[in-house]
Amino acid sequence: MPRRRIGFWYRFAAVLCKPPLVVLIKRDWRGMEHIPAEGGFITAVNHNSHVDPFAYAHFQYNTGRVPRFLAKSGLFKKGFVGAAMRGTGQIPVYRETTDALSAFRAAIDAVERGECVAFYPEGTLTRDPDLWPMTGKTGAARVALQTKCPVIPVAQWGANELLPPYAKKPHLFPRKTHRVLAGPPVDLSAFYDQEMTPEVLKEATEVIMAAITRQLEEIRGEKAPDVPYDPRRERIEQRRRTTAQNSRAQGEQAEQEEGQGT
C-alpha cells in the first residue's frame, strides 16, 4: 500500500517547529534505513522528556514517513492546536471513558491505510531513576498482532538533557545533541497464531520494550538494569512501606501511652 502524502498541516507544523529545534539541538540520527518506504507500520519509542515528541517527529518527518501520534483527546477540541492535531491526523485517546478503545481501532485503521503510527509504549515519561525504559503497556503489541505490520523499535536520548522529565526550565547551554537509533523490525511472528490473551500481549510487549532498550544501550554506551522499572510494582511497594511505617508508628505510640499509664 502506498504511503500517505504529508499534507498541508504537517508541512505547516514543520515550518513552525523545525527552526527552533535546529537552533536548540544538534542531531545524531541513525537507522533511517529501517523505516519502511511503503505500507503501514508502527514505531515504538522511549519517552524521557516533554520535548522528545517534537524532536522525534523531526527525525521521522525527515524520513518522509510522518508519524501519527496517540494524544490526549483534550488537545483536539479547541483553537489552533486542535486544528493542527486534527489536520496532521493525530489520534485522540479518550482515557477512562466508553471511547477508550477507539484509539486502538483508529490506530489499526491508520496502519491498514498504509500510515505510520508512533507509540510511546510506556504511556508516560519514564520514572526510572536513570531514565531507562519502563515496562510497557500493551497497546502497540495489540495493534501489531492485529495487523501483523512491522514494528520498528526507536531509542532516543538528548531531549531529556535539554528538558529533563518534569522540569520546568530548559538547560539551553551547552547545546545538546538529540540521538536517535531506529532498529530493524521486531520479530513478533511467534505470537501471530496465538490467541490474543493478556499474557500473550504482555509477552509481546516485553519483546518490543527489550528491543527499544537494546537500542538505547547502544546510544548511551551503558548497560540497562536487568529488570525494567515497573510503576505498578513500585506503587504496591510504596503502599507496603507506608503501611509498615504506619504500623511501627502506631506500635511506638501505643508503647509510649502504656509507659505513661504505668
Short mmCIF file of C-alpha atoms in Angstrom, two decimals:
data_model
loop_
_atom_site.label_atom_id
_atom_site.label_comp_id
_atom_site.label_asym_id
_atom_site.label_seq_id
_atom_site.Cartn_x
_atom_site.Cartn_y
_atom_site.Cartn_z
CA MET A 1 0.00 0.00 0.00
CA PRO A 2 1.44 3.43 -0.90
CA ARG A 3 2.42 5.95 1.72
CA ARG A 4 0.09 8.78 2.64
CA ARG A 5 1.05 12.25 1.45
CA ILE A 6 2.48 14.51 4.13
CA GLY A 7 -0.21 17.14 3.60
CA PHE A 8 -0.56 20.85 4.31
CA TRP A 9 -0.92 20.72 8.09
CA TYR A 10 2.16 18.56 8.65
CA ARG A 11 4.24 20.77 6.37
CA PHE A 12 2.93 23.87 8.15
CA ALA A 13 3.79 22.34 11.56
CA ALA A 14 7.27 21.55 10.25
CA VAL A 15 7.74 25.17 9.15
CA LEU A 16 6.88 26.30 12.69
CA CYS A 17 8.74 23.66 14.70
CA LYS A 18 11.88 22.78 12.75
CA PRO A 19 13.73 26.13 13.02
CA PRO A 20 13.76 26.25 16.86
CA LEU A 21 14.64 22.56 17.01
CA VAL A 22 17.57 23.10 14.65
CA VAL A 23 18.79 26.00 16.78
CA LEU A 24 18.35 24.29 20.16
CA ILE A 25 19.70 20.78 19.49
CA LYS A 26 22.28 19.10 17.31
CA ARG A 27 21.34 15.79 15.66
CA ASP A 28 22.90 12.35 15.61
CA TRP A 29 20.30 10.27 13.78
CA ARG A 30 20.87 6.70 12.69
CA GLY A 31 18.77 3.83 11.38
CA MET A 32 16.59 5.69 8.90
CA GLU A 33 17.13 2.79 6.52
CA HIS A 34 14.92 0.68 8.81
CA ILE A 35 11.90 2.96 8.31
CA PRO A 36 9.71 1.23 5.68
CA ALA A 37 9.41 3.13 2.42
CA GLU A 38 5.88 1.86 1.80
CA GLY A 39 2.97 0.36 3.71
CA GLY A 40 1.70 0.71 7.25
CA PHE A 41 3.91 0.19 10.27
CA ILE A 42 4.40 1.07 13.94
CA THR A 43 7.29 2.81 15.62
CA ALA A 44 7.73 2.10 19.33
CA VAL A 45 9.69 4.88 21.03
CA ASN A 46 11.01 5.56 24.54
CA HIS A 47 9.86 8.73 26.30
CA ASN A 48 12.07 10.78 28.64
CA SER A 49 11.23 14.45 28.03
CA HIS A 50 8.26 16.64 27.18
CA VAL A 51 10.39 17.88 24.27
CA ASP A 52 11.12 14.49 22.72
CA PRO A 53 7.81 14.14 20.80
CA PHE A 54 8.84 17.21 18.77
CA ALA A 55 12.45 16.08 18.40
CA TYR A 56 11.40 12.57 17.41
CA ALA A 57 8.74 13.89 15.00
CA HIS A 58 11.53 15.91 13.33
CA PHE A 59 13.53 12.71 12.81
CA GLN A 60 10.50 10.84 11.49
CA TYR A 61 9.44 13.73 9.23
CA ASN A 62 12.88 13.70 7.61
CA THR A 63 12.41 10.04 6.64
CA GLY A 64 9.39 11.03 4.54
CA ARG A 65 7.08 8.85 6.65
CA VAL A 66 5.30 11.15 9.08
CA PRO A 67 4.07 9.68 12.38
CA ARG A 68 0.51 9.68 13.70
CA PHE A 69 0.79 10.02 17.48
CA LEU A 70 -1.76 8.93 20.05
CA ALA A 71 -2.51 12.07 22.08
CA LYS A 72 -4.89 13.22 24.83
CA SER A 73 -8.35 13.94 23.43
CA GLY A 74 -8.44 17.39 25.05
CA LEU A 75 -5.78 18.64 22.63
CA PHE A 76 -8.16 18.15 19.70
CA LYS A 77 -11.02 20.30 20.93
CA LYS A 78 -10.28 23.98 20.51
CA GLY A 79 -8.27 26.61 18.72
CA PHE A 80 -5.18 26.36 16.58
CA VAL A 81 -3.73 23.39 18.46
CA GLY A 82 -6.91 21.40 17.95
CA ALA A 83 -7.00 22.26 14.26
CA ALA A 84 -3.35 21.25 13.89
CA MET A 85 -3.87 17.97 15.73
CA ARG A 86 -6.83 17.10 13.54
CA GLY A 87 -5.16 18.34 10.36
CA THR A 88 -1.98 16.33 10.91
CA GLY A 89 -4.01 13.18 11.52
CA GLN A 90 -3.06 12.56 15.15
CA ILE A 91 -5.16 10.01 17.02
CA PRO A 92 -7.18 11.12 20.08
CA VAL A 93 -7.07 8.96 23.21
CA TYR A 94 -10.19 9.12 25.40
CA ARG A 95 -8.97 7.87 28.75
CA GLU A 96 -11.30 6.21 31.26
CA THR A 97 -14.38 6.61 29.04
CA THR A 98 -16.52 4.34 26.91
CA ASP A 99 -14.48 5.59 23.93
CA ALA A 100 -11.16 4.44 25.41
CA LEU A 101 -10.73 1.66 22.81
CA SER A 102 -11.45 3.94 19.87
CA ALA A 103 -7.78 5.00 19.75
CA PHE A 104 -6.71 1.41 19.12
CA ARG A 105 -9.33 0.99 16.41
CA ALA A 106 -8.14 4.25 14.83
CA ALA A 107 -4.52 3.10 15.05
CA ILE A 108 -5.38 -0.18 13.34
CA ASP A 109 -7.26 1.68 10.61
CA ALA A 110 -4.31 4.03 10.09
CA VAL A 111 -1.83 1.14 9.76
CA GLU A 112 -4.13 -0.65 7.34
CA ARG A 113 -4.30 2.55 5.25
CA GLY A 114 -0.53 2.46 4.95
CA GLU A 115 0.40 5.02 7.60
CA CYS A 116 2.94 5.10 10.43
CA VAL A 117 1.54 5.13 13.97
CA ALA A 118 4.02 6.14 16.68
CA PHE A 119 3.55 4.57 20.10
CA TYR A 120 5.14 5.52 23.39
CA PRO A 121 4.60 2.07 24.94
CA GLU A 122 5.47 3.30 28.43
CA GLY A 123 2.38 5.53 28.28
CA THR A 124 4.09 8.40 30.07
CA LEU A 125 7.52 9.86 30.82
CA THR A 126 9.79 7.22 32.26
CA ARG A 127 10.01 7.19 36.04
CA ASP A 128 13.12 5.05 36.07
CA PRO A 129 15.72 6.95 38.18
CA ASP A 130 18.29 6.64 35.38
CA LEU A 131 15.77 7.25 32.57
CA TRP A 132 15.81 3.74 31.14
CA PRO A 133 12.59 2.47 29.51
CA MET A 134 9.99 1.20 31.97
CA THR A 135 7.67 -1.74 31.49
CA GLY A 136 5.33 -1.07 28.58
CA LYS A 137 1.59 -1.02 28.10
CA THR A 138 0.13 -3.45 25.59
CA GLY A 139 -1.42 -1.08 23.02
CA ALA A 140 1.42 -1.25 20.49
CA ALA A 141 1.54 -5.05 20.73
CA ARG A 142 -2.23 -5.27 20.31
CA VAL A 143 -2.15 -3.24 17.07
CA ALA A 144 0.93 -5.07 15.83
CA LEU A 145 -0.56 -8.53 16.35
CA GLN A 146 -3.89 -7.47 14.89
CA THR A 147 -2.34 -6.05 11.70
CA LYS A 148 0.91 -8.09 11.53
CA CYS A 149 2.63 -4.87 10.49
CA PRO A 150 6.34 -4.12 11.04
CA VAL A 151 7.23 -2.74 14.48
CA ILE A 152 10.31 -0.51 14.38
CA PRO A 153 11.99 -0.01 17.79
CA VAL A 154 13.34 3.51 18.20
CA ALA A 155 15.51 4.78 21.04
CA GLN A 156 16.22 8.45 21.63
CA TRP A 157 18.41 10.37 24.04
CA GLY A 158 19.29 14.04 24.44
CA ALA A 159 15.98 15.88 24.57
CA ASN A 160 15.99 14.91 28.25
CA GLU A 161 19.23 16.86 28.66
CA LEU A 162 17.56 19.92 27.16
CA LEU A 163 14.44 19.50 29.32
CA PRO A 164 14.67 16.77 32.00
CA PRO A 165 11.50 14.88 32.92
CA TYR A 166 9.05 17.04 34.89
CA ALA A 167 11.44 20.01 34.82
CA LYS A 168 10.01 23.47 34.16
CA LYS A 169 13.08 25.23 32.79
CA PRO A 170 15.22 24.01 29.87
CA HIS A 171 19.00 23.70 30.05
CA LEU A 172 19.94 25.55 26.87
CA PHE A 173 23.72 25.63 27.22
CA PRO A 174 25.84 23.93 26.17
CA ARG A 175 23.84 22.95 23.08
CA LYS A 176 22.53 19.40 23.43
CA THR A 177 22.57 16.56 20.89
CA HIS A 178 19.44 14.57 20.09
CA ARG A 179 20.49 10.99 19.37
CA VAL A 180 18.11 8.60 17.64
CA LEU A 181 18.68 4.99 16.69
CA ALA A 182 15.97 3.12 14.78
CA GLY A 183 16.43 -0.63 14.65
CA PRO A 184 15.25 -3.43 12.37
CA PRO A 185 11.67 -4.66 12.81
CA VAL A 186 10.93 -6.60 15.99
CA ASP A 187 10.18 -10.25 15.25
CA LEU A 188 6.73 -10.93 16.68
CA SER A 189 5.90 -13.83 14.33
CA ALA A 190 5.89 -16.32 17.23
CA PHE A 191 2.74 -14.62 18.54
CA TYR A 192 0.78 -14.38 15.29
CA ASP A 193 -1.06 -17.69 15.59
CA GLN A 194 -1.77 -17.40 19.31
CA GLU A 195 -4.95 -16.15 20.91
CA MET A 196 -4.54 -12.51 21.91
CA THR A 197 -4.74 -13.10 25.67
CA PRO A 198 -3.40 -10.66 28.27
CA GLU A 199 -0.44 -12.98 28.80
CA VAL A 200 0.42 -13.06 25.09
CA LEU A 201 0.10 -9.27 24.82
CA LYS A 202 2.31 -8.82 27.88
CA GLU A 203 4.98 -11.12 26.45
CA ALA A 204 4.90 -9.41 23.04
CA THR A 205 5.18 -6.03 24.77
CA GLU A 206 8.23 -7.23 26.68
CA VAL A 207 9.87 -8.22 23.39
CA ILE A 208 9.19 -4.74 21.99
CA MET A 209 10.49 -2.98 25.11
CA ALA A 210 13.62 -5.15 25.15
CA ALA A 211 14.38 -4.10 21.57
CA ILE A 212 13.98 -0.40 22.42
CA THR A 213 16.21 -0.85 25.47
CA ARG A 214 18.95 -2.52 23.42
CA GLN A 215 18.89 0.43 21.04
CA LEU A 216 19.18 2.85 23.95
CA GLU A 217 22.08 0.87 25.44
CA GLU A 218 23.93 1.36 22.17
CA ILE A 219 23.25 5.10 22.16
CA ARG A 220 24.27 5.59 25.79
CA GLY A 221 27.12 3.08 25.82
CA GLU A 222 25.76 1.69 29.09
CA LYS A 223 24.01 -1.42 30.33
CA ALA A 224 20.35 -1.11 31.31
CA PRO A 225 19.04 -2.72 34.52
CA ASP A 226 18.25 -6.42 34.20
CA VAL A 227 14.69 -5.78 35.36
CA PRO A 228 12.89 -2.72 33.93
CA TYR A 229 11.27 -0.26 36.28
CA ASP A 230 7.61 -1.16 36.86
CA PRO A 231 5.45 1.76 38.09
CA ARG A 232 2.70 -0.59 39.23
CA ARG A 233 5.12 -2.71 41.26
CA GLU A 234 6.66 0.45 42.71
CA ARG A 235 3.23 1.75 43.79
CA ILE A 236 2.48 -1.56 45.52
CA GLU A 237 5.88 -1.47 47.20
CA GLN A 238 5.36 2.12 48.28
CA ARG A 239 1.98 1.25 49.83
CA ARG A 240 3.59 -1.68 51.62
CA ARG A 241 6.35 0.56 53.00
CA THR A 242 3.81 3.20 54.06
CA THR A 243 1.66 0.58 55.80
CA ALA A 244 4.72 -0.82 57.59
CA GLN A 245 5.82 2.66 58.70
CA ASN A 246 2.32 3.47 59.95
CA SER A 247 2.19 0.17 61.85
CA ARG A 248 5.55 0.88 63.50
CA ALA A 249 4.48 4.40 64.38
CA GLN A 250 1.23 3.13 65.93
CA GLY A 251 3.15 0.49 67.86
CA GLU A 252 5.60 3.05 69.21
CA GLN A 253 2.75 5.36 70.19
CA ALA A 254 0.97 2.52 71.97
CA GLU A 255 4.16 1.69 73.89
CA GLN A 256 4.60 5.33 74.90
CA GLU A 257 1.00 5.53 76.10
CA GLU A 258 1.37 2.30 78.00
CA GLY A 259 4.56 3.55 79.62
CA GLN A 260 2.89 6.81 80.62
CA GLY A 261 -0.01 4.85 82.09
CA THR A 262 2.28 2.91 84.35
#
